[in-house]
Short mmCIF file of C-alpha atoms in Angstrom, two decimals:
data_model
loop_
_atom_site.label_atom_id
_atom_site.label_comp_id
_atom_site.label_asym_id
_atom_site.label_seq_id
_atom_site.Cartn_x
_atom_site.Cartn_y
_atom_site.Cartn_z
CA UNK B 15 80.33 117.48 81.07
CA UNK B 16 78.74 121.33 80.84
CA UNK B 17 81.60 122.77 81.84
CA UNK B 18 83.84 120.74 79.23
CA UNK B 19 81.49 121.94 76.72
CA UNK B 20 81.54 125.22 78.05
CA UNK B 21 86.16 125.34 77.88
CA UNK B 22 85.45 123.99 74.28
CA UNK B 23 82.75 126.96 73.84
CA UNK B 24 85.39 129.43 75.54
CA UNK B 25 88.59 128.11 73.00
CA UNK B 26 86.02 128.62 69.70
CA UNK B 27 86.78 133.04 70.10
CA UNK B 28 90.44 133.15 68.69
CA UNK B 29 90.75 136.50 70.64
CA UNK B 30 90.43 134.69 74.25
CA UNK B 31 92.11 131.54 73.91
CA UNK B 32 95.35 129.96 71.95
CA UNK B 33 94.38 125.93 72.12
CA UNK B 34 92.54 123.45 73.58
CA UNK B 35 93.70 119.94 74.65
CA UNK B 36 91.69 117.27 75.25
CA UNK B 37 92.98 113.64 76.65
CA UNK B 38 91.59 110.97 77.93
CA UNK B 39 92.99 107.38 79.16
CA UNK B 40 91.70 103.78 80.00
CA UNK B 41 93.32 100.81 81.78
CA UNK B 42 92.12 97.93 82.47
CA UNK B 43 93.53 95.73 84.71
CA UNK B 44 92.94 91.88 85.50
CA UNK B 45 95.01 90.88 88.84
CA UNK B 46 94.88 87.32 90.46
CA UNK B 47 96.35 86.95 93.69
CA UNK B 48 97.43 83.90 96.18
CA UNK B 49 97.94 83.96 99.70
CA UNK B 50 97.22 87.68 100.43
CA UNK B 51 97.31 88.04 104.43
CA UNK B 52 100.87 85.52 104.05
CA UNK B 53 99.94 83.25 106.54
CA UNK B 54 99.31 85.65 109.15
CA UNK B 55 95.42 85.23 109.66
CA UNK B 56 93.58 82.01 109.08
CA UNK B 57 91.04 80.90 106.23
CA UNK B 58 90.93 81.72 102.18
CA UNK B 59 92.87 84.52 101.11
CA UNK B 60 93.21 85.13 97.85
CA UNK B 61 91.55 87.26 95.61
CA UNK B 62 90.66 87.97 91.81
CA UNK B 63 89.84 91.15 90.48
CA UNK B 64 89.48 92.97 87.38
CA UNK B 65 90.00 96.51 87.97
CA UNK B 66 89.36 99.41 85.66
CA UNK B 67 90.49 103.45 86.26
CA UNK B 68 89.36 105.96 83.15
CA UNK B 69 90.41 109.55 82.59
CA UNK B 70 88.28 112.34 80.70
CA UNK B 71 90.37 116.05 80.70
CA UNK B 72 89.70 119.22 78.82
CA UNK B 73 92.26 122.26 79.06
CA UNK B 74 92.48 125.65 77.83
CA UNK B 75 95.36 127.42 77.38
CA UNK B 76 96.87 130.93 77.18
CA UNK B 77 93.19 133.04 77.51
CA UNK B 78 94.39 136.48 76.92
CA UNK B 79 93.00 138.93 79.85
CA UNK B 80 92.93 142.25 78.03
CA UNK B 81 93.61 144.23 81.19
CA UNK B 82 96.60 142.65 82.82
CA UNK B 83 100.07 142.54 81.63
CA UNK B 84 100.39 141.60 78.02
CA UNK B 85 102.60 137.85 78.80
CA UNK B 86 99.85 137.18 81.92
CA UNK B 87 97.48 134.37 80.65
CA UNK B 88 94.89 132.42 81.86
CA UNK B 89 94.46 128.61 81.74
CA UNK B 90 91.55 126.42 82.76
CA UNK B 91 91.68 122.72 83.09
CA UNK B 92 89.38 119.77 83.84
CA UNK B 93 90.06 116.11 84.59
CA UNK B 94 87.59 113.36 85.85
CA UNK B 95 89.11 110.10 87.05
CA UNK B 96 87.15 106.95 87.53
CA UNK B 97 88.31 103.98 89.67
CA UNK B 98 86.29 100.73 89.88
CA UNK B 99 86.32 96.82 90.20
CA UNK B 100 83.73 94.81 88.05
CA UNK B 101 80.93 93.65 90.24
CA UNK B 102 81.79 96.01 93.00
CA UNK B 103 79.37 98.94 93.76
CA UNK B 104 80.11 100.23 97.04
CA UNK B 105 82.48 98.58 99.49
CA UNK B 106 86.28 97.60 98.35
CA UNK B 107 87.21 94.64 100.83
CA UNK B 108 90.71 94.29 102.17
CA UNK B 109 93.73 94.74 101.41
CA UNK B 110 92.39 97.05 98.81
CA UNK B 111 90.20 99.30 101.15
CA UNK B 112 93.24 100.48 102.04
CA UNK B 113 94.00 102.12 98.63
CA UNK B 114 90.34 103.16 98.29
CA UNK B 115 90.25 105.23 101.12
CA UNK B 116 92.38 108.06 99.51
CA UNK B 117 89.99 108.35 96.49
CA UNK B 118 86.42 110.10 96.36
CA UNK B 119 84.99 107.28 94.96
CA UNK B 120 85.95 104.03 93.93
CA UNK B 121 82.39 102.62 92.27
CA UNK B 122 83.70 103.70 88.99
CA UNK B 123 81.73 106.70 89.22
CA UNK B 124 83.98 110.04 88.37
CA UNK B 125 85.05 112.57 90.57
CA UNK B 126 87.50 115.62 89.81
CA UNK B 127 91.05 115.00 90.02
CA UNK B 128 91.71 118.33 88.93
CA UNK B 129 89.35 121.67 88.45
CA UNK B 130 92.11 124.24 88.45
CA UNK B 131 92.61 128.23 87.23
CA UNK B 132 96.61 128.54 86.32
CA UNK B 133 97.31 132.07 86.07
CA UNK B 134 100.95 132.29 84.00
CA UNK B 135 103.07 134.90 83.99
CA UNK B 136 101.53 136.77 87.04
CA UNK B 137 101.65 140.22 87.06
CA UNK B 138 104.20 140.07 84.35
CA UNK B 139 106.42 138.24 86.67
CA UNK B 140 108.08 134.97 85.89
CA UNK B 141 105.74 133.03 88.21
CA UNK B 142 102.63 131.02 87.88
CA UNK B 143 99.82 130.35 90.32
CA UNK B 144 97.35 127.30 90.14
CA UNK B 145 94.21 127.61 92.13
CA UNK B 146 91.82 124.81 92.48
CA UNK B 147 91.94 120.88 92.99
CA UNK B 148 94.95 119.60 91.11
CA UNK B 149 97.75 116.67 90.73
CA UNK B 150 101.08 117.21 92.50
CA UNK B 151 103.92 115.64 94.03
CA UNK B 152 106.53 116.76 96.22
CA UNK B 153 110.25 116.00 94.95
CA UNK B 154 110.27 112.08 94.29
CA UNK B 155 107.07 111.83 95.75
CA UNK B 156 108.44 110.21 98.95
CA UNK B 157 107.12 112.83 101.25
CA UNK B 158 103.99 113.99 99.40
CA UNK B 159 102.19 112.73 95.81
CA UNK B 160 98.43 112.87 95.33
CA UNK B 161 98.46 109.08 94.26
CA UNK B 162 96.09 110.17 91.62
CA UNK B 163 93.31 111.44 94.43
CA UNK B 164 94.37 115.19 93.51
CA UNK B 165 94.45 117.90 95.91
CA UNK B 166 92.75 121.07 96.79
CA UNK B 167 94.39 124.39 97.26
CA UNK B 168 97.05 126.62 95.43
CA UNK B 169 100.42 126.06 94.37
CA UNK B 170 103.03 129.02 93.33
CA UNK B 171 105.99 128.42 91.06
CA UNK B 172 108.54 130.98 90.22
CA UNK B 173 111.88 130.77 88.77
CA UNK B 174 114.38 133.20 90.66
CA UNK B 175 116.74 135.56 89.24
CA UNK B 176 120.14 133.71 91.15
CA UNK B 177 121.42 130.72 89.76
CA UNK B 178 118.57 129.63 86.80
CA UNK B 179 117.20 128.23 90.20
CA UNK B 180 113.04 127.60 90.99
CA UNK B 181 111.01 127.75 93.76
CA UNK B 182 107.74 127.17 94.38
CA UNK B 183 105.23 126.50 97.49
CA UNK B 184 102.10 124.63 98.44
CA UNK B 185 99.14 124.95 101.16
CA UNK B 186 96.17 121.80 100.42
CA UNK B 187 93.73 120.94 102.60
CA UNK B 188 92.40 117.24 102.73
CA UNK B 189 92.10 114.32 105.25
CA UNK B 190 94.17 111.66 106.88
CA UNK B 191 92.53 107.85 105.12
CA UNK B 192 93.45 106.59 108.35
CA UNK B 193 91.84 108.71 110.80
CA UNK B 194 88.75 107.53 113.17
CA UNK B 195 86.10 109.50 112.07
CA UNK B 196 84.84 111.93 109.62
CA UNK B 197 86.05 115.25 112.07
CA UNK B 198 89.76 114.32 111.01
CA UNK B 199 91.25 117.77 108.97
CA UNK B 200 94.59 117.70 107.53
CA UNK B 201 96.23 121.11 106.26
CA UNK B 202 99.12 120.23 103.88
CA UNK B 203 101.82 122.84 103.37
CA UNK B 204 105.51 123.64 102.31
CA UNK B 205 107.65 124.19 99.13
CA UNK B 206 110.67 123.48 97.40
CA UNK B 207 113.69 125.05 96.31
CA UNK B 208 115.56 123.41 93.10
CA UNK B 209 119.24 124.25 92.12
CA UNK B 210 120.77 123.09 88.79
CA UNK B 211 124.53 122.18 88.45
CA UNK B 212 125.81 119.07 86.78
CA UNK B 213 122.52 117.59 88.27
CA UNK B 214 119.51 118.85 89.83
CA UNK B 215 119.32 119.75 93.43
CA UNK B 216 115.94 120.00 95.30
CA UNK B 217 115.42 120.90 99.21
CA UNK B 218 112.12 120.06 100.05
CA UNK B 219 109.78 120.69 103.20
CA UNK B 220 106.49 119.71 103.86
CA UNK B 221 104.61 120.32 106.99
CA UNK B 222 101.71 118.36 107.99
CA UNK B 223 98.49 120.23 110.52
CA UNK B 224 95.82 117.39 111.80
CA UNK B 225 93.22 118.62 113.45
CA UNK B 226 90.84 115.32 114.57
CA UNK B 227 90.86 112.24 116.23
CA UNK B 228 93.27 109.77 114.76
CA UNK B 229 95.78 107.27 116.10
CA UNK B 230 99.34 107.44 116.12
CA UNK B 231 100.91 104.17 115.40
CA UNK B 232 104.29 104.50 117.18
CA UNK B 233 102.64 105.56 120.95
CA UNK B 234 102.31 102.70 123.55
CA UNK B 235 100.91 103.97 126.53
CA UNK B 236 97.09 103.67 125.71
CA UNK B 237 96.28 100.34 127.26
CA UNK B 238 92.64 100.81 125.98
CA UNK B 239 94.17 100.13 122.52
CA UNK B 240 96.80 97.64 122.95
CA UNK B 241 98.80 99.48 120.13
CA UNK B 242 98.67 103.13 119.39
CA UNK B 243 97.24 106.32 121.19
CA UNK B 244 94.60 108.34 120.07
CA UNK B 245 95.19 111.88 119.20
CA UNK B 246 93.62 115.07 119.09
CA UNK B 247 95.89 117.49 116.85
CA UNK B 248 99.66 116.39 115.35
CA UNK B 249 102.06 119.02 114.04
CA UNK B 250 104.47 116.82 111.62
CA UNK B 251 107.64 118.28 109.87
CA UNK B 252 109.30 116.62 106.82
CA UNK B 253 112.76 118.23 105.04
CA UNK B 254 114.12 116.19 102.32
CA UNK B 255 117.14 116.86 100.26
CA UNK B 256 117.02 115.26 96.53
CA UNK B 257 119.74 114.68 93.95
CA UNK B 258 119.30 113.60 90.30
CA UNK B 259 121.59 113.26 87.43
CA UNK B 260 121.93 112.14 84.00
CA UNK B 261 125.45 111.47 83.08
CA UNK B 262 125.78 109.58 79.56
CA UNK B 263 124.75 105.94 79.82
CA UNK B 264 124.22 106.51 83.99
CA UNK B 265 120.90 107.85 86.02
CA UNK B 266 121.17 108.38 89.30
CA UNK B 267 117.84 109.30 91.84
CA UNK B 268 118.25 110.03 95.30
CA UNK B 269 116.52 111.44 98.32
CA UNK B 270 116.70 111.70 101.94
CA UNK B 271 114.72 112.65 104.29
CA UNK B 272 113.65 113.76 108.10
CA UNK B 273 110.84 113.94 110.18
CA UNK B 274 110.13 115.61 113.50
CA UNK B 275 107.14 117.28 115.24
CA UNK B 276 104.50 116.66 118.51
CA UNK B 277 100.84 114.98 118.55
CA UNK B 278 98.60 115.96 121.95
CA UNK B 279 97.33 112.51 123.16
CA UNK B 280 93.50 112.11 123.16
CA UNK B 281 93.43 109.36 125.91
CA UNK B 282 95.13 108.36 128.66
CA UNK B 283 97.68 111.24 128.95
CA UNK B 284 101.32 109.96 128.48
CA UNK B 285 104.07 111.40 130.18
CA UNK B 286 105.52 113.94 129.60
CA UNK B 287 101.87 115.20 128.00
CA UNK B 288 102.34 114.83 124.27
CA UNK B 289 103.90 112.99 121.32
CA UNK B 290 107.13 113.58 119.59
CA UNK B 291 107.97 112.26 115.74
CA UNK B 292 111.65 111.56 114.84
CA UNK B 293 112.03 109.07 112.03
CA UNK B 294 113.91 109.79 109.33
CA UNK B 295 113.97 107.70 105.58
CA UNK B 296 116.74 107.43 102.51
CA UNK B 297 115.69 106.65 98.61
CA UNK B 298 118.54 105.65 95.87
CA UNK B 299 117.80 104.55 91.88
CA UNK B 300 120.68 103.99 89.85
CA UNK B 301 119.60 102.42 86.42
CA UNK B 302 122.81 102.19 83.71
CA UNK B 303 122.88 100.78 79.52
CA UNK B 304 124.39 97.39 79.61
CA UNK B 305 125.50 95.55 76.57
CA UNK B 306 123.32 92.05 75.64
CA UNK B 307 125.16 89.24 75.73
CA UNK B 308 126.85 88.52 72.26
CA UNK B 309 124.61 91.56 70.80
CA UNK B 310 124.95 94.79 69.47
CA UNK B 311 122.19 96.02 71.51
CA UNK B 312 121.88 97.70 74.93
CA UNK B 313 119.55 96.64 77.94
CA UNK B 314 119.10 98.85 80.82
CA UNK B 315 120.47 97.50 84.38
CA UNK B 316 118.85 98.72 87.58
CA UNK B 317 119.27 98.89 91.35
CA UNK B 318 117.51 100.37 94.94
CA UNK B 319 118.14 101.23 97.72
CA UNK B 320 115.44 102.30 100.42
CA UNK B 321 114.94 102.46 104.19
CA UNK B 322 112.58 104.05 106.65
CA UNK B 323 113.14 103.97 109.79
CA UNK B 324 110.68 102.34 112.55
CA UNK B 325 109.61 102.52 115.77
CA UNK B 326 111.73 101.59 118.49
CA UNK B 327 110.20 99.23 121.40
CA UNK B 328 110.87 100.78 124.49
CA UNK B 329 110.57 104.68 123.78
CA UNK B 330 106.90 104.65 125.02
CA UNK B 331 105.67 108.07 123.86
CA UNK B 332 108.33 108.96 120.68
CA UNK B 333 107.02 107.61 117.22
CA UNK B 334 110.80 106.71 115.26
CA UNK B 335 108.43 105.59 112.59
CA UNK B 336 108.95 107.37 109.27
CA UNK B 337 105.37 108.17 107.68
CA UNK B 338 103.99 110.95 105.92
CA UNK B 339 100.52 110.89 105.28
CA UNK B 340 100.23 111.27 101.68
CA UNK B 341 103.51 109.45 100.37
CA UNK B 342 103.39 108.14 96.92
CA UNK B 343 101.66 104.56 97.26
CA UNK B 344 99.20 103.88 95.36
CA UNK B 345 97.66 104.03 91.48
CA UNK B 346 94.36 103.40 91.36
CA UNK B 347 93.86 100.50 93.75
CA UNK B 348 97.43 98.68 93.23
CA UNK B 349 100.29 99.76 94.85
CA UNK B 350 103.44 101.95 93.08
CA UNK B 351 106.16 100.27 95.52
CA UNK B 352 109.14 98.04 95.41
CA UNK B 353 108.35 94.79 93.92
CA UNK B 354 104.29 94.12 92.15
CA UNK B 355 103.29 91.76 95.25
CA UNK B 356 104.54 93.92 97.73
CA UNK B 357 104.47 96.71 97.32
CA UNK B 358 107.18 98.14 99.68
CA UNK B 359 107.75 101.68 100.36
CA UNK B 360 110.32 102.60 103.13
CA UNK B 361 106.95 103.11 105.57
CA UNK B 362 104.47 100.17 104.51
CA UNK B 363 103.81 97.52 101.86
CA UNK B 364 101.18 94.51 101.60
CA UNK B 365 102.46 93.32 104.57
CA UNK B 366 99.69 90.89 105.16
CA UNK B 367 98.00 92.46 108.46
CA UNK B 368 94.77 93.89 107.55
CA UNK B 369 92.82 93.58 110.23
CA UNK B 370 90.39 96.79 111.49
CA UNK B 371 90.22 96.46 115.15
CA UNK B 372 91.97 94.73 117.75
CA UNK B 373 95.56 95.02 118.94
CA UNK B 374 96.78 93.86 115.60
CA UNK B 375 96.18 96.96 114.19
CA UNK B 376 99.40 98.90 112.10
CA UNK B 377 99.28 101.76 109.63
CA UNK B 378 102.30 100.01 107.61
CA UNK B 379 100.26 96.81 106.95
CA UNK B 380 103.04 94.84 108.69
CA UNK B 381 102.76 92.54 111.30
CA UNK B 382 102.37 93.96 114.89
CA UNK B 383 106.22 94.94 116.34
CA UNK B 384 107.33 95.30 112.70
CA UNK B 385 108.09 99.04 111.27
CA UNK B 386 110.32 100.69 108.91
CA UNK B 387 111.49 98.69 105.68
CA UNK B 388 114.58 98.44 104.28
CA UNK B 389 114.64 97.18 100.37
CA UNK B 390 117.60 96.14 97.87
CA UNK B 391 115.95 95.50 94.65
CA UNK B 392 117.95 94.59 91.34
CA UNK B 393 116.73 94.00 87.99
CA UNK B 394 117.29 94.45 83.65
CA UNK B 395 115.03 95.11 81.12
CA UNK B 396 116.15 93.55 77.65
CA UNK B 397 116.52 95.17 74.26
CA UNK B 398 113.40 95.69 72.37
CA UNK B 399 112.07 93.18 69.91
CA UNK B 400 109.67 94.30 67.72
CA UNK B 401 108.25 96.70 70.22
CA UNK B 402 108.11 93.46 72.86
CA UNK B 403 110.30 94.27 76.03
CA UNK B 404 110.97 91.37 78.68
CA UNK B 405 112.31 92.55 82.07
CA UNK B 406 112.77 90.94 85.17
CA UNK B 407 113.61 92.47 89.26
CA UNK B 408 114.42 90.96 92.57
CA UNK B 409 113.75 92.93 95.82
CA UNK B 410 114.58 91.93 98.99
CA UNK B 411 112.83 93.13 101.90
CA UNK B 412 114.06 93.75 105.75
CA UNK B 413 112.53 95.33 108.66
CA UNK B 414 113.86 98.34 109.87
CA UNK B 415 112.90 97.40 114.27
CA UNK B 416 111.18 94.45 115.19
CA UNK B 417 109.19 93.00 118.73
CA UNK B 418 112.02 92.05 119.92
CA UNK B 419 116.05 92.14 119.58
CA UNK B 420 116.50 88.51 118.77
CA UNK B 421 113.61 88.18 116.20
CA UNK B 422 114.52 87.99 112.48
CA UNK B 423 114.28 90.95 110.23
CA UNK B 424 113.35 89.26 106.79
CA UNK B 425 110.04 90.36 105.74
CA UNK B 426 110.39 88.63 102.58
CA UNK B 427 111.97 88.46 98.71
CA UNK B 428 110.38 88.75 95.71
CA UNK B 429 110.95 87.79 92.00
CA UNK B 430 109.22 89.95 89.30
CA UNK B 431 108.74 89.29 85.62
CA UNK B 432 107.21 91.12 83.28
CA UNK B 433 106.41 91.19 79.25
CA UNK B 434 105.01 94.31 77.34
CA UNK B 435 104.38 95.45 73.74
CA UNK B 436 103.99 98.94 73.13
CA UNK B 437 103.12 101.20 70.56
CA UNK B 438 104.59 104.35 70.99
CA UNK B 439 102.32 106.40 73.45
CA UNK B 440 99.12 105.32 72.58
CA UNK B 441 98.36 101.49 73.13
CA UNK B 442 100.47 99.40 75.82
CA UNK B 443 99.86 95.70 76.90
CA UNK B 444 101.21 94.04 79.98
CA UNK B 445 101.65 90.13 81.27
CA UNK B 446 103.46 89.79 84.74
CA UNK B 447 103.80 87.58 87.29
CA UNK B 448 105.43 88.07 91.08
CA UNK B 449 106.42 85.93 93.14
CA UNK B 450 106.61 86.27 96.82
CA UNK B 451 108.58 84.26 100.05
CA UNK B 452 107.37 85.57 103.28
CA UNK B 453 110.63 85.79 105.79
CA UNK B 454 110.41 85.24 109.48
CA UNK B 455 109.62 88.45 110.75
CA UNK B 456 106.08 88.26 108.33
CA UNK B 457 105.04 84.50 109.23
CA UNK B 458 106.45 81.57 110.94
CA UNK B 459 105.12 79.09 108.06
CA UNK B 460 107.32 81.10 105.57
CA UNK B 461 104.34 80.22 102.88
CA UNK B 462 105.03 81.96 99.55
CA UNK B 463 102.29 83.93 97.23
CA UNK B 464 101.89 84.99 93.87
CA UNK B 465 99.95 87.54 91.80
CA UNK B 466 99.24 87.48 88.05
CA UNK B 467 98.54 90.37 86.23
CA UNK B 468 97.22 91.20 82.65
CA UNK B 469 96.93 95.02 81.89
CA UNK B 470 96.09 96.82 78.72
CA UNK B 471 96.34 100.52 79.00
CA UNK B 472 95.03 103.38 75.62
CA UNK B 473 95.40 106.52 75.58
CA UNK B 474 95.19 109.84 72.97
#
């Protein structure tokens, strides 16, 4: 709070600063969920929670420095995030600890998501640098996103003299959430290159450094762990090409994507000595007006397409498995995937395996022998009524490899609905339901689950 005061103190002399913005944001969400660990482990599981995740930011912008270049500025921003569940001090149980692991804190107690110096126009060149711990996401967010964690280190943007195109790299240091003890390091670093024609072209690259003991998922030649091999170091590799449009009535969203690199085992040395990554993953969002039945008015029809690939059987010591570290996957402690139960990303979902030691153990949250997903997901959102909207999706989820060549691929289907009444910018409100049918390659009951949620989200 001092040094919120002290940007508002700073913005007060007209000669060092332009503006000062100040947001902040609350949303509270009450979830109810059925049948979370879909019939894969035994006993009650189903859970009720009423989450809540607050924002607090102060910026200032465009602080003259009186002895650089005369367009260089200076700005200075601020954001605390808080993410909690009512009744819950410490420990976030499963599924959800999951989601809590890439946060500072999730006891509702703030932490920075971004304390940042953005230095604009740098030495009078078109290019700005951001120092500090700050939000960011790479492309669609399929190889890298912050998930609302932030992250710390520098970022450079430019815009290049060829083309009207922009450039701009990366280097963060952080941690894997998944990594066996508190030694893991994970150095984050890349850029991107973005080319506008009739749409917007974007190559992307993102290498990932892990220094620390971790597992990788996709190794089976540590019988001491039944799945996975522990690992000392990984070097991991991700290029992604993206492609966006808007073309009158039509959106169009895609991305694909390929990984590659070596991890040094930690155990039991496989042959030949180390690790190799070669998965590879493919996004598509098309959305499109359609005319309402017997109306005048337009709804908004939607489909997607994703698939990551897994990790074959019976190539021992070569992870096929597409998974970056730091995808996009979470808000807060719900996931941003395909489908409200689910989840589903092209790399994991609430796949209903949650368990913390053992064989059963997968990063993905799938069942053991089950990687890579695969999800066709269509939907519409209806016209506006006095500011009410009513939309509806289905998704239907495959597995990209499976235990064994004649076991099923279905993972599941779901069936979203949702109703929300907004005003403008400020004040939303939110009533869903999900449903969701576990297919044979989840559980052999095929049971079915539900969540209900009830979200109202402010913000100025």
């Amino acid at each position: 709070m001092r040094l919120a005061l002290a940007l508002a103190a700073l913005s007060a002399a007209p000669a060092l600063a332009a503006s000062v913005d100040v947001t902040s944001s609350y949303d509270m969400k009450a979830v109810s969920y059925s049948n979370l660990s879909l019939g894969t482990q035994p006993g009650n599981s189903n859970a009720s929670l009423l989450e809540n995740d607050a924002r607090f930011g102060v910026k200032v912008q465009q602080i003259a420095l009186p002895d650089a270049s005369p367009d260089t500025t200076l700005d200075v921003g601020v954001l605390f995030h808080a993410i909690g569940v009512a009744g819950s001090s410490s420990t976030i149980a499963a599924p959800f600890d999951r989601a809590a692991a890439y946060y500072p804190s999730v006891n509702f107690t703030p932490f920075f998501e971004n304390a940042y110096l953005r230095v604009n126009h740098l030495w009078g060149l078109p290019m700005d640098a951001t120092l500090g711990r700050q939000s960011y996401k790479l492309g669609s967010g399929l190889l890298l996103d912050d998930n609302g964690a932030g992250f710390t280190g520098a970022v450079v943007r430019a815009r290049l003299p060829w083309a009207q195109m922009k450039a701009e790299g990366f280097a963060f240091v952080d941690k894997d959430p998944n990594a066996l003890g508190p030694s893991n390091n994970l150095m984050l670093y890349g850029g991107s290159l973005g080319l506008p024609t009739d749409g917007m072209w974007q190559l992307n690259e993102l290498v990932e450094d892990e220094q620390g003991d971790s597992i990788d998922y996709g190794c089976s030649a540590d019988p001491s762990l039944g799945y996975g091999c522990r690992i000392s170091k990984a070097m991991r590799s991700f290029t992604s090409l993206r492609y966006s449009i808007s073309y009158g009535d039509i959106f169009f969203d895609g991305e694909a994507a390929l990984e590659k690199g070596s991890a040094t085992p930690d155990g039991p040395t496989p042959a030949p000595g180390r690790i190799t990554y070669n998965g590879n993953a493919e996004v598509a969002r098309v959305k499109w007006k359609q005319p309402f039945y017997h109306t005048d008015s337009d709804g908004i029809a939607w489909m997607t397409l994703a698939r990551g690939s897994g990790d074959k059987a019976g190539t021992a010591t070569t992870d096929e498995a597409f998974y970056p570290t730091h995808g996009s996957q979470y808000d807060g402690l719900e996931r941003t995937g395909f489908g409200d139960f689910y989840g589903a990303t092209p790399y994991s979902a609430l796949g209903g395996n949650y368990a913390t030691t053992g064989s059963s153990v997968t990063r993905s949250g799938l069942p053991y022998g089950d990687s890579g997903i695969t999800t066709v997901a269509m939907g519409y959102t209806f016209p506006s009524w006095r500011n009410v909207v009513l939309d509806g999706g289905y998704f239907l989820y495959m597995a990209d490899q499976v235990a064994s060549a004649a076991a099923s691929r279905t993972l599941g289907m779901e069936w979203d609905v949702h109703l929300r009444y907004q005003i403008r910018d400020q004040l939303s409100l939110l009533a869903g339901m999900a449903y969701f049918r576990a297919g044979a390659a989840t559980a052999a009951s095929l049971g079915s689950a539900h969540k209900f949620t009830l979200e109202f989200n402010g913000r100025f």
